[in-house]
Short mmCIF file of C-alpha atoms in Angstrom, two decimals:
data_model
loop_
_atom_site.label_atom_id
_atom_site.label_comp_id
_atom_site.label_asym_id
_atom_site.label_seq_id
_atom_site.Cartn_x
_atom_site.Cartn_y
_atom_site.Cartn_z
CA MET A 1 91.56 71.15 74.18
CA VAL A 2 88.09 70.55 75.60
CA ILE A 3 89.64 68.91 78.71
CA GLU A 4 92.03 71.85 79.07
CA ARG A 5 89.14 74.33 78.89
CA GLN A 6 87.18 72.34 81.47
CA LEU A 7 90.15 72.35 83.87
CA ILE A 8 90.64 76.10 83.43
CA ASN A 9 86.93 76.72 84.05
CA ALA A 10 87.01 74.53 87.16
CA LEU A 11 89.99 76.43 88.54
CA LEU A 12 88.33 79.77 87.84
CA ARG A 13 85.16 78.64 89.63
CA SER A 14 87.30 77.66 92.63
CA TRP A 15 89.14 80.99 92.69
CA TYR A 16 86.01 83.10 92.29
CA GLY A 17 83.61 80.97 94.33
CA ARG A 18 83.31 81.17 98.09
CA ARG A 19 85.89 83.59 99.43
CA SER A 20 86.29 82.46 103.05
CA LEU A 21 89.31 80.33 103.96
CA LEU A 22 86.95 77.98 105.85
CA PHE A 23 85.15 77.15 102.58
CA LEU A 24 88.12 76.79 100.23
CA PRO A 25 88.01 73.50 98.29
CA ILE A 26 90.47 70.85 99.46
CA HIS A 27 92.63 71.17 96.33
CA LEU A 28 93.05 74.90 96.94
CA LEU A 29 93.90 74.38 100.61
CA LEU A 30 96.68 72.05 99.48
CA LEU A 31 98.03 74.82 97.23
CA ILE A 32 98.29 77.43 99.99
CA PRO A 33 101.94 76.57 100.79
CA LEU A 34 102.81 77.17 97.15
CA SER A 35 100.96 80.51 97.28
CA LEU A 36 103.08 81.51 100.29
CA VAL A 37 106.25 80.63 98.36
CA PHE A 38 104.97 82.56 95.37
CA GLY A 39 104.39 85.58 97.59
CA VAL A 40 107.98 85.46 98.91
CA LEU A 41 109.26 85.28 95.32
CA VAL A 42 107.15 88.30 94.30
CA TRP A 43 108.52 90.26 97.28
CA LEU A 44 112.13 89.27 96.55
CA ARG A 45 111.76 90.26 92.91
CA ARG A 46 110.60 93.73 93.81
CA VAL A 47 113.45 94.06 96.37
CA PHE A 48 116.02 93.03 93.75
CA TYR A 49 114.72 95.71 91.36
CA ARG A 50 114.71 98.29 94.17
CA ILE A 51 118.32 97.69 95.23
CA GLY A 52 119.60 97.48 91.68
CA VAL A 53 120.24 93.74 91.25
CA PHE A 54 117.79 93.88 88.33
CA ARG A 55 117.83 96.90 86.08
CA VAL A 56 114.84 99.28 85.74
CA GLU A 57 114.83 101.11 82.39
CA HIS A 58 113.75 104.78 82.39
CA LEU A 59 112.53 106.15 79.09
CA PRO A 60 112.63 109.75 77.93
CA VAL A 61 108.83 109.86 77.75
CA PRO A 62 106.24 109.22 80.48
CA VAL A 63 104.80 105.70 80.80
CA ILE A 64 101.22 104.88 81.84
CA VAL A 65 100.69 101.30 83.00
CA VAL A 66 97.23 99.73 82.66
CA GLY A 67 97.12 96.44 84.55
CA ASN A 68 95.42 94.29 87.15
CA LEU A 69 96.25 92.09 90.08
CA ASN A 70 94.21 89.14 88.82
CA VAL A 71 94.92 86.48 86.27
CA GLY A 72 92.59 86.94 83.31
CA GLY A 73 90.72 89.84 81.82
CA SER A 74 89.19 92.80 83.59
CA GLY A 75 88.71 95.37 80.79
CA LYS A 76 92.26 96.65 80.35
CA THR A 77 92.22 96.74 76.55
CA PRO A 78 89.08 98.90 76.18
CA LEU A 79 90.45 101.26 78.78
CA THR A 80 93.78 101.46 76.89
CA ILE A 81 91.87 102.46 73.72
CA ALA A 82 89.99 105.11 75.65
CA LEU A 83 93.27 106.37 77.14
CA VAL A 84 94.70 106.91 73.65
CA GLN A 85 91.68 109.01 72.75
CA TRP A 86 91.89 111.06 75.95
CA LEU A 87 95.62 111.67 75.53
CA ARG A 88 95.14 112.86 71.93
CA GLN A 89 92.43 115.28 73.14
CA ALA A 90 94.98 116.67 75.61
CA GLY A 91 97.56 117.23 72.87
CA TYR A 92 99.73 114.12 73.34
CA ALA A 93 100.96 111.67 70.70
CA PRO A 94 100.59 108.27 72.39
CA GLY A 95 102.04 104.86 71.58
CA ILE A 96 101.33 101.42 73.03
CA VAL A 97 103.65 98.59 74.09
CA SER A 98 102.40 95.08 74.91
CA ARG A 99 103.89 91.69 75.55
CA GLY A 100 101.71 90.11 72.87
CA TYR A 101 100.08 87.31 74.85
CA GLY A 102 98.91 84.47 72.65
CA GLY A 103 101.39 85.38 69.90
CA SER A 104 104.57 83.50 68.91
CA ALA A 105 106.76 86.59 68.46
CA ARG A 106 109.61 87.02 70.93
CA ALA A 107 111.62 89.93 69.50
CA ALA A 108 110.25 93.45 69.47
CA MET A 109 108.15 94.19 66.37
CA PRO A 110 105.48 96.61 65.18
CA VAL A 111 101.82 95.64 64.98
CA GLN A 112 99.63 96.66 62.01
CA PRO A 113 95.85 96.41 61.78
CA ASP A 114 96.30 93.41 59.45
CA SER A 115 99.01 91.68 61.47
CA ASP A 116 98.61 87.98 62.18
CA PRO A 117 97.26 87.58 65.75
CA ALA A 118 98.98 84.17 65.93
CA VAL A 119 102.27 86.02 65.70
CA VAL A 120 101.73 89.28 67.67
CA GLY A 121 98.71 88.39 69.82
CA ASP A 122 95.02 89.21 69.46
CA GLU A 123 94.83 92.23 71.78
CA PRO A 124 97.73 94.12 70.09
CA VAL A 125 95.98 93.70 66.69
CA LEU A 126 92.76 95.01 68.21
CA LEU A 127 94.68 97.94 69.68
CA ALA A 128 96.29 98.72 66.32
CA ARG A 129 92.86 98.73 64.67
CA ARG A 130 91.02 100.77 67.21
CA ALA A 131 93.62 103.03 68.72
CA THR A 132 95.24 103.89 65.35
CA CYS A 133 98.54 104.76 67.03
CA PRO A 134 101.98 103.03 66.97
CA VAL A 135 101.76 99.61 68.66
CA TRP A 136 104.80 97.41 69.35
CA VAL A 137 105.04 94.03 71.07
CA GLY A 138 107.91 92.12 72.59
CA ARG A 139 108.63 89.68 75.36
CA LYS A 140 110.86 92.41 76.82
CA ARG A 141 108.73 95.49 77.12
CA PRO A 142 111.67 97.95 77.52
CA GLU A 143 113.09 96.75 74.23
CA ALA A 144 109.71 97.10 72.52
CA ALA A 145 109.39 100.61 73.99
CA ARG A 146 112.85 101.66 72.74
CA GLN A 147 112.12 100.37 69.26
CA LEU A 148 108.75 102.13 69.13
CA LEU A 149 110.33 105.47 70.14
CA ALA A 150 113.17 105.00 67.63
CA PHE A 151 110.75 104.48 64.73
CA HIS A 152 108.17 107.01 65.99
CA PRO A 153 110.02 110.01 67.49
CA GLU A 154 106.73 111.96 67.54
CA VAL A 155 105.42 109.71 70.35
CA ASP A 156 105.60 111.57 73.69
CA VAL A 157 103.78 109.21 76.02
CA LEU A 158 103.64 105.40 76.18
CA ILE A 159 100.87 103.12 77.48
CA ALA A 160 102.01 99.71 78.73
CA ASP A 161 99.05 97.39 78.26
CA ASP A 162 98.93 94.79 81.03
CA GLY A 163 102.27 95.92 82.38
CA LEU A 164 101.68 96.23 86.13
CA GLN A 165 103.96 93.29 87.07
CA HIS A 166 106.65 94.10 84.48
CA ILE A 167 108.64 96.48 86.69
CA ALA A 168 111.74 96.40 84.45
CA LEU A 169 110.00 99.33 82.69
CA ALA A 170 109.78 102.43 84.85
CA ARG A 171 106.38 104.01 84.98
CA ASP A 172 104.90 107.40 85.87
CA VAL A 173 101.22 106.43 86.31
CA GLU A 174 99.77 103.10 87.41
CA LEU A 175 96.10 102.19 86.86
CA VAL A 176 94.60 98.92 88.12
CA VAL A 177 91.41 97.67 86.50
CA ILE A 178 89.05 95.59 88.64
CA ASP A 179 86.17 93.42 87.37
CA ALA A 180 83.13 94.54 89.37
CA VAL A 181 81.64 91.03 89.35
CA ARG A 182 84.68 88.91 90.19
CA GLY A 183 86.61 91.37 92.33
CA PHE A 184 89.79 89.78 93.70
CA GLY A 185 88.30 86.29 93.99
CA ASN A 186 89.23 84.45 97.18
CA GLY A 187 92.08 86.94 97.78
CA TRP A 188 94.88 84.35 97.58
CA LEU A 189 97.99 84.51 95.48
CA LEU A 190 98.61 82.01 92.72
CA PRO A 191 98.07 79.08 92.59
CA ALA A 192 95.52 78.89 95.42
CA GLY A 193 93.91 82.08 94.13
CA PRO A 194 93.93 84.38 91.13
CA LEU A 195 96.23 87.13 92.40
CA ARG A 196 99.60 87.83 90.80
CA GLU A 197 100.50 90.28 93.56
CA PRO A 198 99.23 90.86 97.11
CA LEU A 199 96.35 93.28 97.65
CA ALA A 200 98.82 95.52 99.50
CA ARG A 201 100.19 96.42 96.08
CA LEU A 202 97.17 98.71 95.65
CA LYS A 203 98.74 101.13 98.18
CA GLN A 204 101.32 102.00 95.51
CA VAL A 205 99.12 102.57 92.47
CA ASP A 206 97.64 105.89 91.41
CA ALA A 207 94.02 104.72 90.93
CA VAL A 208 91.76 101.73 90.60
CA VAL A 209 89.16 101.61 87.85
CA ILE A 210 86.15 99.36 88.54
CA ASN A 211 84.72 97.86 85.38
CA GLY A 212 80.99 97.28 85.65
CA ALA A 213 77.80 98.74 87.02
CA GLN A 214 77.39 96.16 89.76
CA ALA A 215 78.12 97.16 93.33
CA LEU A 216 81.36 95.68 94.53
CA ALA A 217 82.18 95.00 98.17
CA LEU A 218 85.90 95.74 97.94
CA PRO A 219 88.23 94.16 100.45
CA ALA A 220 88.92 96.14 103.62
CA SER A 221 92.60 96.12 102.63
CA LEU A 222 91.88 98.43 99.67
CA PRO A 223 93.55 101.63 100.82
CA ALA A 224 91.15 104.51 101.41
CA SER A 225 93.76 106.91 100.01
CA CYS A 226 93.72 105.21 96.59
CA PRO A 227 91.30 107.02 94.24
CA ALA A 228 88.60 104.76 92.75
CA TYR A 229 86.73 105.38 89.49
CA SER A 230 84.11 103.41 87.62
CA MET A 231 83.83 102.53 83.96
CA GLN A 232 81.43 100.56 81.81
CA ILE A 233 81.94 98.91 78.45
CA SER A 234 78.90 99.76 76.36
CA GLY A 235 77.73 99.25 72.81
CA THR A 236 74.61 98.43 70.81
CA ARG A 237 75.97 98.06 67.24
CA PHE A 238 76.97 94.75 65.67
CA ILE A 239 79.34 94.83 62.70
CA ASN A 240 79.50 92.05 60.13
CA LEU A 241 82.88 90.34 59.80
CA ALA A 242 82.54 89.59 56.09
CA GLU A 243 81.03 92.97 55.21
CA PRO A 244 82.36 95.60 57.67
CA ASP A 245 80.12 98.28 56.17
CA ARG A 246 77.10 96.24 57.21
CA CYS A 247 75.91 97.17 60.70
CA VAL A 248 72.78 96.35 62.71
CA THR A 249 71.52 97.24 66.14
CA ALA A 250 70.89 94.85 69.02
CA ALA A 251 67.17 94.87 68.17
CA HIS A 252 68.00 92.89 65.01
CA PHE A 253 68.78 89.83 67.20
CA ALA A 254 66.53 90.54 70.19
CA HIS A 255 63.48 88.92 68.57
CA GLU A 256 65.30 85.67 67.72
CA ILE A 257 64.53 82.99 70.29
CA ASP A 258 64.46 79.21 70.77
CA GLU A 259 65.83 77.40 67.67
CA ASN A 260 66.50 80.69 65.92
CA ALA A 261 68.44 82.19 68.79
CA PRO A 262 71.90 83.48 67.88
CA HIS A 263 75.01 81.89 69.33
CA ALA A 264 77.51 83.85 71.35
CA ILE A 265 81.21 83.00 71.57
CA ALA A 266 83.74 84.62 73.88
CA GLY A 267 87.44 83.77 74.26
CA ILE A 268 88.24 86.47 76.81
CA GLY A 269 89.28 86.47 80.43
CA HIS A 270 85.69 86.62 81.71
CA PRO A 271 83.32 85.31 79.02
CA GLU A 272 80.29 85.65 81.25
CA ARG A 273 80.70 89.43 81.15
CA PHE A 274 80.03 89.40 77.38
CA PHE A 275 77.07 87.02 77.74
CA ALA A 276 75.58 89.28 80.44
CA GLN A 277 76.08 92.26 78.20
CA LEU A 278 74.09 90.57 75.43
CA ALA A 279 71.34 89.73 77.87
CA GLY A 280 71.26 93.35 78.95
CA LEU A 281 70.64 94.25 75.30
CA GLY A 282 67.65 91.92 75.21
CA ILE A 283 69.43 89.17 73.24
CA LYS A 284 68.81 85.61 74.36
CA ALA A 285 71.95 84.04 72.89
CA ILE A 286 73.27 80.51 73.29
CA PRO A 287 76.65 80.98 75.07
CA HIS A 288 79.90 79.25 74.13
CA ALA A 289 82.83 80.10 76.41
CA PHE A 290 86.44 79.59 75.35
CA ALA A 291 89.76 80.15 77.11
CA ASP A 292 91.32 83.58 76.95
CA HIS A 293 93.32 84.17 73.68
CA HIS A 294 91.71 81.04 72.19
CA ALA A 295 92.85 80.37 68.61
CA TYR A 296 89.62 79.72 66.76
CA VAL A 297 89.16 77.06 64.07
CA GLU A 298 86.13 76.96 61.83
CA SER A 299 84.60 74.04 63.69
CA ASP A 300 84.38 76.21 66.81
CA LEU A 301 81.74 78.37 65.15
CA PRO A 302 78.17 77.09 65.29
CA ALA A 303 75.81 77.37 62.33
CA GLY A 304 73.59 80.42 62.19
CA ASN A 305 74.19 83.93 63.50
CA VAL A 306 77.24 84.07 65.81
CA LEU A 307 77.84 87.12 68.01
CA MET A 308 81.31 87.76 69.45
CA THR A 309 83.53 90.36 71.08
CA GLU A 310 85.78 92.57 68.96
CA LYS A 311 88.78 90.66 70.35
CA ASP A 312 87.32 87.40 69.05
CA ALA A 313 86.63 89.03 65.67
CA VAL A 314 90.35 89.67 65.24
CA LYS A 315 90.88 85.87 65.03
CA CYS A 316 87.66 84.99 63.15
CA GLY A 317 87.75 87.55 60.34
CA HIS A 318 89.38 85.17 57.86
CA PHE A 319 86.35 82.83 58.06
CA ALA A 320 84.40 85.53 56.21
CA ARG A 321 80.96 84.20 56.98
CA ARG A 322 78.11 86.62 56.47
CA ASP A 323 76.44 85.47 59.73
CA LEU A 324 79.40 86.41 61.98
CA TRP A 325 79.02 89.63 63.95
CA PHE A 326 81.03 91.46 66.61
CA LEU A 327 79.75 93.95 69.15
CA ALA A 328 81.42 97.36 68.80
CA VAL A 329 82.02 98.81 72.27
CA ASP A 330 83.47 101.89 73.93
CA VAL A 331 84.38 102.83 77.47
CA VAL A 332 82.17 105.19 79.43
CA ALA A 333 84.13 106.30 82.51
CA ASP A 334 83.76 108.65 85.43
CA ALA A 335 84.29 112.22 84.31
CA GLY A 336 87.14 112.66 86.76
CA LEU A 337 89.32 109.84 85.44
CA GLN A 338 90.63 111.62 82.32
CA PRO A 339 91.69 114.86 84.05
CA MET A 340 93.26 112.92 86.91
CA ILE A 341 95.55 111.07 84.45
CA ILE A 342 96.46 114.23 82.54
CA ASN A 343 97.23 116.09 85.75
CA LEU A 344 99.49 113.25 86.94
CA LEU A 345 101.41 113.34 83.65
CA LYS A 346 101.96 117.07 83.95
CA ALA A 347 103.11 116.74 87.56
CA ARG A 348 105.57 113.90 86.76
CA LYS A 349 107.49 115.25 83.84
CA ARG A 350 110.66 113.55 82.70
CA ASN A 351 114.00 115.08 81.87
CA PRO A 352 115.56 114.20 78.47
CA ASN A 353 117.76 111.59 80.24
CA GLY A 354 114.68 109.78 81.46
CA SER A 355 114.78 110.79 85.11
CA GLN A 356 111.58 111.99 86.75
CA THR A 357 110.99 115.52 88.07
CA ALA A 358 108.37 116.67 90.50
#
């Protein structure tokens, strides 16, 4: 597992290192032919859906997709939680569908706040806890969506978490989340780069949401007509895993240094984002990065205070140590993002048969 993590980290460094073709490492240059083949396959897949070779399922309720072009995390889950809150404020009854990455479940099934993340995935459990709305997972998103609507007829809008590339499910609104630090990496498709689709795909989405306060030099290929919004993931409260009613502020750990410094673990798509967030709170933590969706065992957790993301806490709660803490966070977004989404939903209403009207 250590070797696997080292290989993944090395690949990520290559993808998000120097971004000029002239400076690509030799092993990535050798992968460029495979990236070109991957690009052709991505294009053919979209063509087959467009001409009806593959079926696109239209649901009787609008669908909002929150996704990204990159492999790995960019902040989609916190934005999905915020979306649920915004939709409720606008009078909607939202539900969430997810593939359930990291879980063993294949068939469509509901997710409860106490569901096993090894079965349904860590992010869906987090969504069920924080969003407090119906959440279903399934390898086939249309099936999960149908089942959710059958069991929850009150739901009148669905959010597809990380569903940008899953075009078998028709969508009304597409949002792409971009990590402000990593951007699009070297700009190449898999496996020479981190992209699952070409950057030209951004011409078809409704908006991009840039996660982070850092200035980002976006590629020139980013269409000027595509609205761009910013968001930040902020929080200062740490909640104890063993005693959820016990809460402290960042100042509780800021004075601990050297041998008393707390440890920080992160098994997310971009662990450095969490470590930088702790540093911004004045906490000098000892970082421990793990692969995204890492299944923790007790030996992964150092002795002493351990700080983690809420996503990591979903998988570490059963250890019940009194020195385990997670950072509670919320999304702070541009004021125009929420009304833009609501206005798009109103403009793209669906008929009862699932077809879209202007």
